[in-house]
């Protein structure tokens, strides 16, 4: 929950008209009042006896009644917003939030009938706007010292009560979120993210594998960004700024962002820390890269934070770079999950305070990063099964990072580690399912007699999937069928049957691939594995269908490996951050 105070204004009616109106692009949905300073105040959206102008006059009445000097900017405006992934609160819950925010700010404390007048308006699921006037009804001025800090403290309480994502402020590690104007500009231009987000991701990918100033700036430029270096009188480079090509302000000047405006660890001094301690990395073949990286990551997980607080901060920063590079070169089958994990882990890679650069775990993570960066020739052709061991090691490393953050009481970083770990575990299970699909050999079709008593076999999609689970996993069936994730698993089993496969055989195969006893949700783990199984089967079948060398009787192509076109040369690949000659990725 994020309370954000806007600039004070002097037009109460104008602000209310905007809040109750359709918005700039019809984005306001069902604008209405959730609570006010007086429970008997009518809502202009629901009552014919109250207009927006009438409500503004009621709010402003104490200001007009002041005998002394009136405040020039008397409109107090606070927006309280939840992240998109949080559950949607009811009007009653938002009303409670608004009352507590006004109490914490000093606008209207609980039990004070002479406090300032205010209303809370809701026109979206995820936030409210609280509008107040900075004049108490007894003619005095409200005491509002440290108002935003107190509102943030109140937000932490509501996060725990309502089961919201728990945020942290004040440690200097939070992400630099795009401003409202930046988001609106991106939407007008048809982009799905603001320029700041695109720049941050592109610069981070370049910094993760750079080995010098020149290498870093060359990678950023090759990624399609405009780069502007800040050079001191003595000739040394002291900073940099980047801009998206074509991104200009109203005066047609490029919109520049310094590294520190993108993220606290992307300022030039912080970027330089990555190569301040050189590491020697052996050249490895593409076939060996995942194994070599896995060995180093497993060794580093045992060393993370063992050498002290500052060394631990350096260790988690290096782990963050490793996940960024892994997301760039990861197999297509699990690339989306690993990219999401890298985004979630971003906050966990920034620990408050100083960080040391000589830790053993940091050196191992940097070696793994450079090993993977050498492998760009395999981008798009990596085998997800070969990467399984590395992904398991990465899960182990992230879990070690979460334990370290918990021990240091870095709540936001520990939470980010947990979210990243969950996404990586999903990638592991999807990969495990893909491995089963590659080795799977269908048994002879089951007869109706085996189903019991010679009954007619059920049509695809009509077979009771609870029976499938009981037959394939008798020891886990009670737990699976009572799991909240069972409906999703049932959908995957129905899809497997509709694909012409026996769901009992397939479910049993993916269940035997890896142990299930340590899973928090067996049904969810099996769902992920079936996702990987179907993705691999579909990819294999598509490749076999396109390949001119596939046999006529190959069926679905279970054992056939995708073939390459002999005449097609292998594409030339560049290191992560260097593959976008035509500009950074900005999905339309």
Coordinates of C-alpha atoms in Angstrom, one line a residue:
X1 CA 0.0 0.0 0.0
X2 CA 1.5 3.3 -1.1
X3 CA 0.2 6.6 0.1
X4 CA 1.5 9.4 -2.1
X5 CA 0.9 13.1 -1.4
X6 CA 0.3 15.4 -4.4
X7 CA 1.2 19.0 -4.5
X8 CA -1.2 21.3 -2.6
X9 CA -3.7 23.2 -4.7
X10 CA -6.3 25.9 -4.5
X11 CA -9.2 24.5 -6.7
X12 CA -11.3 22.0 -4.7
X13 CA -14.1 21.9 -7.2
X14 CA -11.7 21.3 -10.1
X15 CA -10.0 18.4 -8.4
X16 CA -13.4 16.8 -7.5
X17 CA -14.6 17.2 -11.1
X18 CA -11.6 15.3 -12.3
X19 CA -11.9 12.6 -9.7
X20 CA -15.6 12.1 -10.4
X21 CA -15.2 12.5 -14.2
X22 CA -14.2 10.0 -16.8
X23 CA -10.5 10.7 -16.5
X24 CA -8.1 11.7 -19.3
X25 CA -8.7 8.6 -21.3
X26 CA -12.0 7.3 -19.9
X27 CA -9.9 5.2 -17.3
X28 CA -12.2 6.1 -14.4
X29 CA -14.7 3.4 -13.6
X30 CA -17.7 4.0 -11.3
X31 CA -16.4 7.1 -9.5
X32 CA -18.0 7.4 -6.1
X33 CA -17.4 8.4 -2.5
X34 CA -16.4 5.7 0.0
X35 CA -16.3 7.9 3.1
X36 CA -16.3 11.5 4.3
X37 CA -15.6 13.5 7.4
X38 CA -19.3 13.4 8.2
X39 CA -21.3 10.2 7.6
X40 CA -24.4 12.2 6.5
X41 CA -22.7 13.9 3.6
X42 CA -24.3 12.8 0.3
X43 CA -22.3 11.4 -2.6
X44 CA -22.7 13.5 -5.8
X45 CA -22.5 10.3 -7.8
X46 CA -25.4 8.6 -5.9
X47 CA -27.6 11.4 -4.7
X48 CA -29.6 14.0 -6.8
X49 CA -29.5 16.4 -3.8
X50 CA -25.7 16.9 -3.9
X51 CA -23.6 18.3 -6.8
X52 CA -19.8 18.4 -7.1
X53 CA -20.0 22.2 -6.6
X54 CA -22.0 21.8 -3.5
X55 CA -19.5 19.3 -2.1
X56 CA -16.6 21.6 -2.9
X57 CA -18.4 24.5 -1.0
X58 CA -18.9 22.3 2.0
X59 CA -15.2 21.3 2.1
X60 CA -14.1 24.9 1.6
X61 CA -16.4 26.4 4.1
X62 CA -13.9 26.4 7.0
X63 CA -11.3 28.0 4.8
X64 CA -13.7 30.9 3.9
X65 CA -14.6 31.3 7.6
X66 CA -11.0 31.9 8.7
X67 CA -10.6 35.3 10.2
X68 CA -6.8 35.6 9.8
X69 CA -4.6 34.9 6.8
X70 CA -5.9 32.1 4.6
X71 CA -3.5 29.4 3.2
X72 CA -2.7 30.1 -0.4
X73 CA -2.7 26.4 -1.2
X74 CA -5.5 25.0 0.9
X75 CA -6.3 21.7 -1.0
X76 CA -4.7 18.6 0.5
X77 CA -4.6 15.6 -1.8
X78 CA -3.3 12.1 -1.1
X79 CA -3.6 9.0 -3.4
X80 CA -3.4 5.6 -1.6
X81 CA -2.6 2.9 -4.1
X82 CA -2.1 -0.9 -4.0
X83 CA 0.1 -2.9 -6.4
X84 CA -1.8 -4.6 -9.2
X85 CA -1.1 -8.1 -7.7
X86 CA -2.8 -7.2 -4.4
X87 CA -6.3 -8.4 -3.6
X88 CA -9.1 -5.9 -4.4
X89 CA -10.3 -4.1 -1.3
X90 CA -14.0 -3.4 -0.6
X91 CA -15.4 0.1 -0.2
X92 CA -15.7 -0.5 3.6
X93 CA -12.0 -1.5 3.8
X94 CA -10.9 1.6 1.7
X95 CA -13.1 3.7 4.0
X96 CA -11.2 2.4 7.0
X97 CA -7.9 3.1 5.2
X98 CA -9.0 6.7 4.5
X99 CA -10.0 7.4 8.1
X100 CA -6.6 6.1 9.4
X101 CA -4.7 8.1 6.8
X102 CA -6.4 11.3 7.9
X103 CA -5.7 10.5 11.5
X104 CA -2.1 9.8 10.9
X105 CA -1.6 12.9 8.8
X106 CA -3.1 15.2 11.4
X107 CA -5.9 16.3 9.1
X108 CA -8.6 14.8 11.3
X109 CA -7.6 12.7 14.2
X110 CA -9.9 10.1 15.7
X111 CA -12.5 11.6 18.0
X112 CA -11.8 15.2 16.9
X113 CA -15.1 16.7 15.7
X114 CA -13.4 20.0 14.9
X115 CA -10.8 18.5 12.5
X116 CA -10.4 19.4 8.8
X117 CA -13.1 18.3 6.3
X118 CA -12.2 15.6 3.8
X119 CA -13.7 13.0 1.4
X120 CA -12.3 9.8 -0.1
X121 CA -13.2 9.1 -3.8
X122 CA -12.7 5.8 -5.5
X123 CA -12.7 5.4 -9.3
X124 CA -10.6 2.2 -9.7
X125 CA -10.2 -1.1 -8.0
X126 CA -6.6 -0.5 -6.7
X127 CA -6.7 3.0 -5.2
X128 CA -8.5 5.9 -3.6
X129 CA -8.0 9.7 -3.6
X130 CA -8.5 11.6 -0.3
X131 CA -9.2 15.3 -0.7
X132 CA -9.1 17.7 2.3
X133 CA -9.0 21.4 3.1
X134 CA -6.2 22.7 5.3
X135 CA -8.3 24.5 7.8
X136 CA -9.9 23.1 10.9
X137 CA -13.5 23.8 11.7
X138 CA -12.5 25.6 14.9
X139 CA -10.4 28.1 12.9
X140 CA -7.0 26.6 13.8
X141 CA -4.4 25.2 11.5
X142 CA -3.9 21.4 11.5
X143 CA -0.6 20.0 12.9
X144 CA 0.8 17.9 10.0
X145 CA 4.4 17.5 10.8
X146 CA 5.9 14.3 9.2
X147 CA 2.5 13.5 7.7
X148 CA 3.6 11.2 4.8
X149 CA 6.0 9.2 7.1
X150 CA 3.1 8.6 9.5
X151 CA 0.8 7.6 6.7
X152 CA 3.4 5.1 5.4
X153 CA 3.6 3.6 8.9
X154 CA -0.2 3.2 8.9
X155 CA 0.0 1.6 5.5
X156 CA 2.4 -1.1 6.8
X157 CA -0.3 -2.1 9.4
X158 CA -3.0 -2.4 6.7
X159 CA -0.7 -4.5 4.5
X160 CA -0.5 -7.1 7.3
X161 CA -4.2 -6.9 8.2
X162 CA -5.5 -7.2 4.6
X163 CA -2.9 -9.7 3.3
X164 CA -1.3 -7.1 0.9
X165 CA 2.2 -7.1 -0.4
X166 CA 4.4 -5.7 2.3
X167 CA 6.4 -2.8 1.2
X168 CA 9.3 -1.0 2.8
X169 CA 10.4 2.6 2.5
X170 CA 13.4 4.7 3.5
X171 CA 16.3 2.3 2.9
X172 CA 17.3 3.7 -0.5
X173 CA 16.9 0.4 -2.3
X174 CA 13.4 0.8 -3.8
X175 CA 13.0 0.7 -7.5
X176 CA 12.6 4.1 -9.3
X177 CA 9.0 3.7 -10.6
X178 CA 7.9 5.7 -13.7
X179 CA 5.9 8.7 -13.0
X180 CA 2.3 9.1 -14.1
X181 CA 3.2 11.3 -17.1
X182 CA 5.8 8.8 -18.3
X183 CA 3.2 5.9 -18.2
X184 CA 0.6 8.0 -20.0
X185 CA 3.2 9.0 -22.7
X186 CA 4.0 5.3 -23.3
X187 CA 0.4 4.4 -23.6
X188 CA -0.2 7.2 -26.1
X189 CA 2.7 5.9 -28.2
X190 CA 1.4 2.3 -28.0
X191 CA 4.1 0.9 -25.7
X192 CA 3.4 -1.5 -22.9
X193 CA 6.0 0.0 -20.6
X194 CA 7.5 3.5 -19.8
X195 CA 10.8 4.5 -21.3
X196 CA 12.3 4.5 -17.8
X197 CA 11.6 0.7 -17.4
X198 CA 13.0 -0.1 -20.9
X199 CA 16.2 1.9 -20.1
X200 CA 16.6 0.3 -16.7
X201 CA 16.3 -3.2 -18.0
X202 CA 18.7 -2.6 -21.0
X203 CA 21.3 -0.8 -18.9
X204 CA 21.2 -3.6 -16.3
X205 CA 21.8 -6.3 -18.9
X206 CA 24.8 -4.4 -20.3
X207 CA 26.3 -3.7 -16.8
X208 CA 25.9 -7.4 -15.7
X209 CA 28.5 -8.6 -18.2
X210 CA 30.6 -5.6 -18.9
X211 CA 34.3 -5.7 -18.0
X212 CA 35.3 -2.1 -18.3
X213 CA 34.0 1.4 -18.9
X214 CA 34.5 1.2 -22.6
X215 CA 32.8 -2.3 -22.8
X216 CA 29.9 -1.0 -20.8
X217 CA 29.2 2.1 -23.0
X218 CA 29.8 0.0 -26.1
X219 CA 27.1 -2.5 -25.0
X220 CA 24.6 0.2 -24.1
X221 CA 25.1 1.9 -27.5
X222 CA 24.9 -1.4 -29.3
X223 CA 21.6 -2.1 -27.6
X224 CA 20.1 0.9 -29.3
X225 CA 20.2 3.5 -26.6
X226 CA 21.5 7.1 -26.8
X227 CA 24.4 7.6 -24.4
X228 CA 25.7 10.8 -23.0
X229 CA 28.9 10.7 -20.8
X230 CA 29.6 13.3 -18.1
X231 CA 33.3 14.2 -18.4
X232 CA 35.1 16.2 -15.7
X233 CA 37.7 19.0 -16.5
X234 CA 40.5 16.5 -15.9
X235 CA 39.1 14.2 -18.6
X236 CA 37.7 11.5 -16.4
X237 CA 34.2 10.2 -16.9
X238 CA 32.1 10.9 -13.8
X239 CA 28.7 9.8 -14.9
X240 CA 26.4 9.0 -17.8
X241 CA 22.8 9.5 -19.0
X242 CA 20.8 7.4 -21.5
X243 CA 17.7 8.1 -23.6
X244 CA 15.4 6.2 -25.9
X245 CA 15.7 7.1 -29.6
X246 CA 12.7 9.3 -30.5
X247 CA 11.7 10.0 -26.9
X248 CA 11.5 13.8 -26.6
X249 CA 9.9 16.4 -24.4
X250 CA 7.6 19.2 -25.4
X251 CA 10.6 21.2 -26.6
X252 CA 11.8 18.3 -28.8
X253 CA 14.8 17.7 -26.6
X254 CA 15.8 14.1 -25.8
X255 CA 14.6 12.9 -22.4
X256 CA 17.7 11.8 -20.6
X257 CA 17.9 9.6 -17.5
X258 CA 21.0 9.4 -15.4
X259 CA 22.0 5.9 -14.1
X260 CA 21.0 6.8 -10.6
X261 CA 17.6 7.9 -11.7
X262 CA 17.0 4.4 -13.2
X263 CA 18.1 2.5 -10.0
X264 CA 20.4 3.1 -7.1
X265 CA 22.8 0.4 -8.3
X266 CA 23.1 1.8 -11.9
X267 CA 25.0 4.9 -11.1
X268 CA 28.4 4.9 -12.7
X269 CA 30.3 4.2 -9.4
X270 CA 28.0 1.3 -8.7
X271 CA 28.3 0.0 -12.2
X272 CA 32.1 0.1 -12.0
X273 CA 32.1 -2.0 -8.9
X274 CA 31.2 -5.0 -11.1
X275 CA 34.6 -5.1 -12.8
X276 CA 36.7 -3.4 -10.0
X277 CA 37.8 -6.9 -9.0
X278 CA 38.8 -8.9 -12.0
X279 CA 37.9 -12.6 -12.2
X280 CA 39.6 -15.2 -14.5
X281 CA 37.1 -17.3 -16.3
X282 CA 38.0 -20.3 -18.4
X283 CA 36.5 -20.7 -21.8
X284 CA 34.0 -23.5 -21.9
X285 CA 32.1 -25.2 -24.7
X286 CA 28.4 -24.5 -25.1
X287 CA 27.7 -28.1 -24.1
X288 CA 29.5 -27.6 -20.7
X289 CA 28.3 -24.1 -19.8
X290 CA 25.3 -25.1 -17.7
X291 CA 27.3 -27.7 -15.8
X292 CA 30.2 -25.3 -15.1
X293 CA 27.9 -22.5 -14.0
X294 CA 25.9 -24.9 -11.8
X295 CA 29.1 -26.0 -9.9
X296 CA 30.0 -22.5 -9.1
X297 CA 26.5 -21.4 -8.1
X298 CA 26.2 -24.4 -5.7
X299 CA 29.5 -23.6 -4.2
X300 CA 28.6 -19.9 -3.8
X301 CA 25.2 -20.7 -2.1
X302 CA 27.1 -22.2 0.9
X303 CA 29.4 -19.1 1.1
X304 CA 26.7 -16.4 0.7
X305 CA 27.0 -13.9 3.6
X306 CA 29.4 -16.1 5.5
X307 CA 32.1 -13.4 5.5
X308 CA 30.1 -10.6 7.1
X309 CA 27.3 -8.1 6.4
X310 CA 29.2 -6.0 3.7
X311 CA 30.4 -9.1 2.0
X312 CA 26.8 -10.5 2.0
X313 CA 25.6 -7.3 0.3
X314 CA 28.2 -7.7 -2.4
X315 CA 27.2 -11.4 -2.8
X316 CA 23.5 -10.7 -3.4
X317 CA 24.3 -8.0 -5.9
X318 CA 26.4 -10.4 -8.0
X319 CA 23.6 -13.0 -7.7
X320 CA 21.2 -10.4 -9.2
X321 CA 23.5 -9.9 -12.2
X322 CA 23.7 -13.7 -12.7
X323 CA 19.9 -14.0 -12.8
X324 CA 19.7 -11.2 -15.3
X325 CA 22.1 -12.9 -17.7
X326 CA 20.5 -16.3 -17.1
X327 CA 17.1 -14.7 -18.2
X328 CA 18.7 -13.4 -21.4
X329 CA 20.2 -16.7 -22.6
X330 CA 17.7 -19.1 -20.9
X331 CA 15.9 -21.8 -23.1
X332 CA 12.7 -20.5 -24.6
X333 CA 10.7 -23.1 -22.7
X334 CA 11.3 -21.3 -19.4
X335 CA 12.5 -17.9 -20.4
X336 CA 9.4 -16.0 -19.3
X337 CA 9.6 -17.4 -15.8
X338 CA 13.2 -16.6 -15.4
X339 CA 12.8 -13.1 -16.7
X340 CA 10.0 -12.5 -14.2
X341 CA 12.3 -14.0 -11.5
X342 CA 15.0 -11.5 -12.5
X343 CA 12.5 -8.6 -12.2
X344 CA 11.3 -9.8 -8.8
X345 CA 14.9 -10.3 -7.5
X346 CA 16.0 -6.8 -8.5
X347 CA 15.1 -5.4 -5.1
X348 CA 16.7 -8.4 -3.3
X349 CA 20.0 -7.6 -5.1
X350 CA 20.2 -4.2 -3.4
X351 CA 20.9 -4.5 0.3
X352 CA 20.9 -1.3 2.5
X353 CA 24.3 0.2 3.3
X354 CA 27.8 -0.5 1.9
X355 CA 28.8 -3.6 0.1
X356 CA 32.2 -5.3 -0.1
X357 CA 33.6 -6.7 -3.4
X358 CA 36.0 -9.4 -2.3
X359 CA 33.6 -12.1 -1.0
X360 CA 34.1 -15.7 -2.1
X361 CA 30.4 -16.1 -3.1
X362 CA 30.6 -12.9 -5.1
X363 CA 33.6 -14.1 -7.1
X364 CA 31.8 -17.4 -7.9
X365 CA 28.7 -15.6 -9.0
X366 CA 30.7 -13.3 -11.2
X367 CA 32.5 -16.3 -12.8
X368 CA 29.2 -17.9 -13.5
X369 CA 27.9 -14.7 -15.1
X370 CA 30.9 -14.5 -17.4
X371 CA 30.7 -18.2 -18.3
X372 CA 27.0 -17.7 -19.3
X373 CA 27.9 -14.5 -21.2
X374 CA 30.3 -16.5 -23.4
X375 CA 27.5 -18.8 -24.5
X376 CA 25.4 -16.4 -26.5
X377 CA 26.0 -18.5 -29.6
X378 CA 23.5 -20.9 -28.1
X379 CA 20.8 -18.4 -27.4
X380 CA 17.5 -19.8 -28.8
X381 CA 19.0 -23.3 -29.2
X382 CA 19.6 -24.1 -25.5
X383 CA 18.2 -27.4 -24.2
X384 CA 15.9 -26.8 -21.3
X385 CA 16.8 -30.2 -19.9
X386 CA 20.5 -29.5 -19.9
X387 CA 19.8 -26.3 -17.9
X388 CA 17.8 -28.2 -15.2
X389 CA 20.8 -28.6 -12.9
X390 CA 21.7 -25.0 -13.1
X391 CA 18.1 -23.9 -12.4
X392 CA 18.1 -26.1 -9.3
X393 CA 21.3 -24.5 -8.1
X394 CA 19.9 -21.1 -8.8
X395 CA 16.9 -21.9 -6.6
X396 CA 19.3 -23.0 -3.8
X397 CA 21.2 -19.7 -4.2
X398 CA 18.0 -17.6 -4.0
X399 CA 16.9 -19.5 -0.9
X400 CA 20.2 -18.8 0.7
X401 CA 19.8 -15.1 -0.2
X402 CA 16.3 -15.1 1.4
X403 CA 17.7 -16.6 4.6
X404 CA 20.5 -14.0 4.7
X405 CA 18.0 -11.1 4.2
X406 CA 15.8 -12.5 6.9
X407 CA 18.7 -12.7 9.3
X408 CA 19.5 -9.0 8.6
X409 CA 15.8 -8.0 8.9
X410 CA 15.7 -6.8 5.3
X411 CA 12.0 -7.4 5.0
X412 CA 11.4 -6.1 1.4
X413 CA 14.5 -7.9 0.1
X414 CA 13.5 -11.2 1.7
X415 CA 10.1 -10.9 0.2
X416 CA 11.5 -10.2 -3.2
X417 CA 13.8 -13.3 -2.9
X418 CA 10.8 -15.4 -2.0
X419 CA 8.9 -14.3 -5.1
X420 CA 11.9 -14.9 -7.3
X421 CA 12.4 -18.3 -5.8
X422 CA 8.8 -19.3 -6.5
X423 CA 9.2 -18.4 -10.2
X424 CA 12.5 -20.2 -10.4
X425 CA 10.9 -23.3 -8.8
X426 CA 8.2 -23.1 -11.5
X427 CA 10.9 -23.0 -14.2
X428 CA 12.5 -26.1 -12.6
X429 CA 9.3 -28.1 -12.6
X430 CA 8.4 -27.0 -16.2
X431 CA 11.9 -28.2 -17.2
X432 CA 11.4 -31.5 -15.4
X433 CA 8.1 -32.0 -17.2
X434 CA 9.9 -31.3 -20.6
X435 CA 12.5 -33.9 -19.7
X436 CA 9.8 -36.5 -19.2
X437 CA 8.2 -35.6 -22.5
X438 CA 11.4 -36.2 -24.4
X439 CA 11.8 -39.7 -22.8
X440 CA 8.2 -40.6 -22.9
X441 CA 7.0 -43.7 -24.7
X442 CA 3.3 -44.3 -24.8
X443 CA 2.1 -47.6 -23.6
X444 CA -0.4 -49.6 -25.7
X445 CA -3.9 -48.1 -25.5
X446 CA -5.8 -49.2 -22.5
X447 CA -8.9 -51.3 -23.1
X448 CA -12.3 -50.5 -21.7
X449 CA -12.2 -53.8 -19.7
X450 CA -9.3 -52.4 -17.6
X451 CA -11.4 -49.4 -16.8
X452 CA -13.7 -51.8 -15.1
X453 CA -16.4 -54.3 -16.2
X454 CA -16.2 -53.8 -20.0
X455 CA -17.9 -50.4 -19.7
X456 CA -17.8 -48.1 -22.7
X457 CA -14.7 -45.9 -22.6
X458 CA -15.3 -42.2 -21.8
X459 CA -14.9 -39.7 -24.5
X460 CA -11.9 -37.4 -24.3
X461 CA -12.5 -34.8 -21.6
X462 CA -15.3 -36.8 -19.9
X463 CA -13.1 -39.1 -17.8
X464 CA -13.3 -38.3 -14.1
X465 CA -9.8 -37.0 -13.4
X466 CA -10.1 -37.7 -9.6
X467 CA -9.9 -41.3 -10.6
X468 CA -6.8 -40.6 -12.7
X469 CA -5.0 -39.1 -9.7
X470 CA -6.1 -42.0 -7.5
X471 CA -4.8 -44.6 -10.0
X472 CA -1.5 -42.8 -10.9
X473 CA -0.7 -41.4 -7.4
X474 CA -2.5 -43.5 -4.8
X475 CA -0.2 -42.3 -1.9
X476 CA -0.6 -38.6 -2.8
X477 CA -4.2 -38.6 -4.0
X478 CA -6.0 -37.4 -0.8
X479 CA -3.6 -34.4 -0.5
X480 CA -3.8 -33.5 -4.2
X481 CA -7.6 -33.7 -4.4
X482 CA -7.9 -31.4 -1.4
X483 CA -5.3 -28.9 -2.7
X484 CA -6.6 -25.4 -3.8
X485 CA -4.5 -26.0 -7.0
X486 CA -6.4 -29.1 -7.9
X487 CA -8.8 -27.4 -10.4
X488 CA -5.8 -26.2 -12.4
X489 CA -4.2 -29.6 -12.4
X490 CA -7.5 -31.2 -13.5
X491 CA -7.6 -28.8 -16.5
X492 CA -4.1 -29.9 -17.5
X493 CA -5.1 -33.6 -17.2
X494 CA -8.1 -33.0 -19.4
X495 CA -5.9 -31.3 -22.0
X496 CA -3.5 -34.2 -21.9
X497 CA -6.4 -36.7 -22.6
X498 CA -7.7 -34.5 -25.4
X499 CA -4.2 -34.6 -27.0
X500 CA -4.7 -38.3 -27.3
X501 CA -2.5 -39.4 -24.4
X502 CA -3.3 -41.5 -21.4
X503 CA -3.4 -39.1 -18.4
X504 CA -2.7 -41.9 -15.9
X505 CA 0.6 -42.7 -17.7
X506 CA 1.6 -39.1 -18.2
X507 CA 0.8 -38.1 -14.6
X508 CA 2.7 -41.0 -13.2
X509 CA 5.7 -40.3 -15.4
X510 CA 6.0 -36.6 -14.4
X511 CA 5.4 -37.5 -10.8
X512 CA 8.3 -40.0 -10.8
X513 CA 10.7 -37.5 -12.3
X514 CA 11.5 -35.7 -9.1
X515 CA 10.5 -36.2 -5.5
X516 CA 7.2 -34.6 -4.3
X517 CA 7.6 -34.8 -0.5
X518 CA 9.2 -31.4 -0.1
X519 CA 6.7 -29.6 -2.3
X520 CA 4.5 -27.0 -0.5
X521 CA 1.7 -27.8 -3.0
X522 CA 2.0 -31.1 -4.8
X523 CA -0.9 -30.2 -7.1
X524 CA 0.8 -27.0 -8.2
X525 CA 4.1 -28.7 -8.8
X526 CA 2.4 -31.4 -11.0
X527 CA 0.6 -28.6 -12.9
X528 CA 3.9 -27.0 -13.7
X529 CA 5.4 -30.3 -14.8
X530 CA 2.4 -31.0 -17.1
X531 CA 2.9 -27.5 -18.6
X532 CA 6.5 -28.4 -19.4
X533 CA 5.4 -31.8 -20.7
X534 CA 2.9 -30.4 -23.1
X535 CA 5.2 -27.5 -24.3
X536 CA 7.9 -30.0 -25.1
X537 CA 5.5 -32.4 -26.8
X538 CA 4.0 -29.7 -28.9
X539 CA 7.4 -28.3 -29.9
X540 CA 8.7 -31.8 -30.8
X541 CA 5.6 -32.5 -32.9
X542 CA 5.8 -29.1 -34.7
X543 CA 9.5 -29.7 -35.5
X544 CA 8.8 -33.2 -36.7
X545 CA 5.9 -31.9 -38.9
X546 CA 8.2 -29.2 -40.5
X547 CA 11.2 -31.4 -40.9
X548 CA 11.5 -33.0 -44.4
X549 CA 13.4 -35.9 -42.9
X550 CA 10.7 -37.0 -40.5
X551 CA 9.4 -40.5 -41.1
X552 CA 5.9 -41.0 -42.5
X553 CA 4.9 -43.3 -39.7
X554 CA 6.4 -41.2 -36.9
X555 CA 3.1 -40.4 -35.3
X556 CA 3.4 -37.4 -33.0
X557 CA 7.2 -37.5 -33.3
X558 CA 7.9 -38.5 -29.7
X559 CA 11.5 -39.7 -30.2
X560 CA 12.3 -37.5 -33.2
X561 CA 14.7 -34.7 -32.5
X562 CA 14.2 -31.3 -34.2
X563 CA 16.3 -31.1 -37.4
X564 CA 18.1 -28.1 -38.7
X565 CA 18.0 -26.9 -42.2
X566 CA 21.3 -27.6 -43.8
X567 CA 21.4 -24.5 -45.9
X568 CA 20.5 -22.1 -43.1
X569 CA 23.7 -20.6 -41.5
X570 CA 23.8 -20.3 -37.8
X571 CA 22.9 -16.8 -36.7
X572 CA 25.6 -14.7 -35.3
X573 CA 25.0 -13.9 -31.7
X574 CA 26.2 -11.1 -29.5
X575 CA 26.6 -10.9 -25.7
X576 CA 23.6 -10.1 -23.5
X577 CA 22.8 -6.4 -23.9
X578 CA 24.4 -6.4 -27.4
X579 CA 21.8 -8.4 -29.4
X580 CA 19.5 -5.5 -30.1
X581 CA 21.1 -3.5 -32.9
X582 CA 17.7 -2.0 -33.8
X583 CA 16.9 -0.8 -30.3
X584 CA 15.9 -2.3 -26.9
X585 CA 12.9 -4.5 -26.6
X586 CA 9.7 -2.5 -26.1
X587 CA 6.7 -4.6 -26.8
X588 CA 3.8 -3.0 -28.6

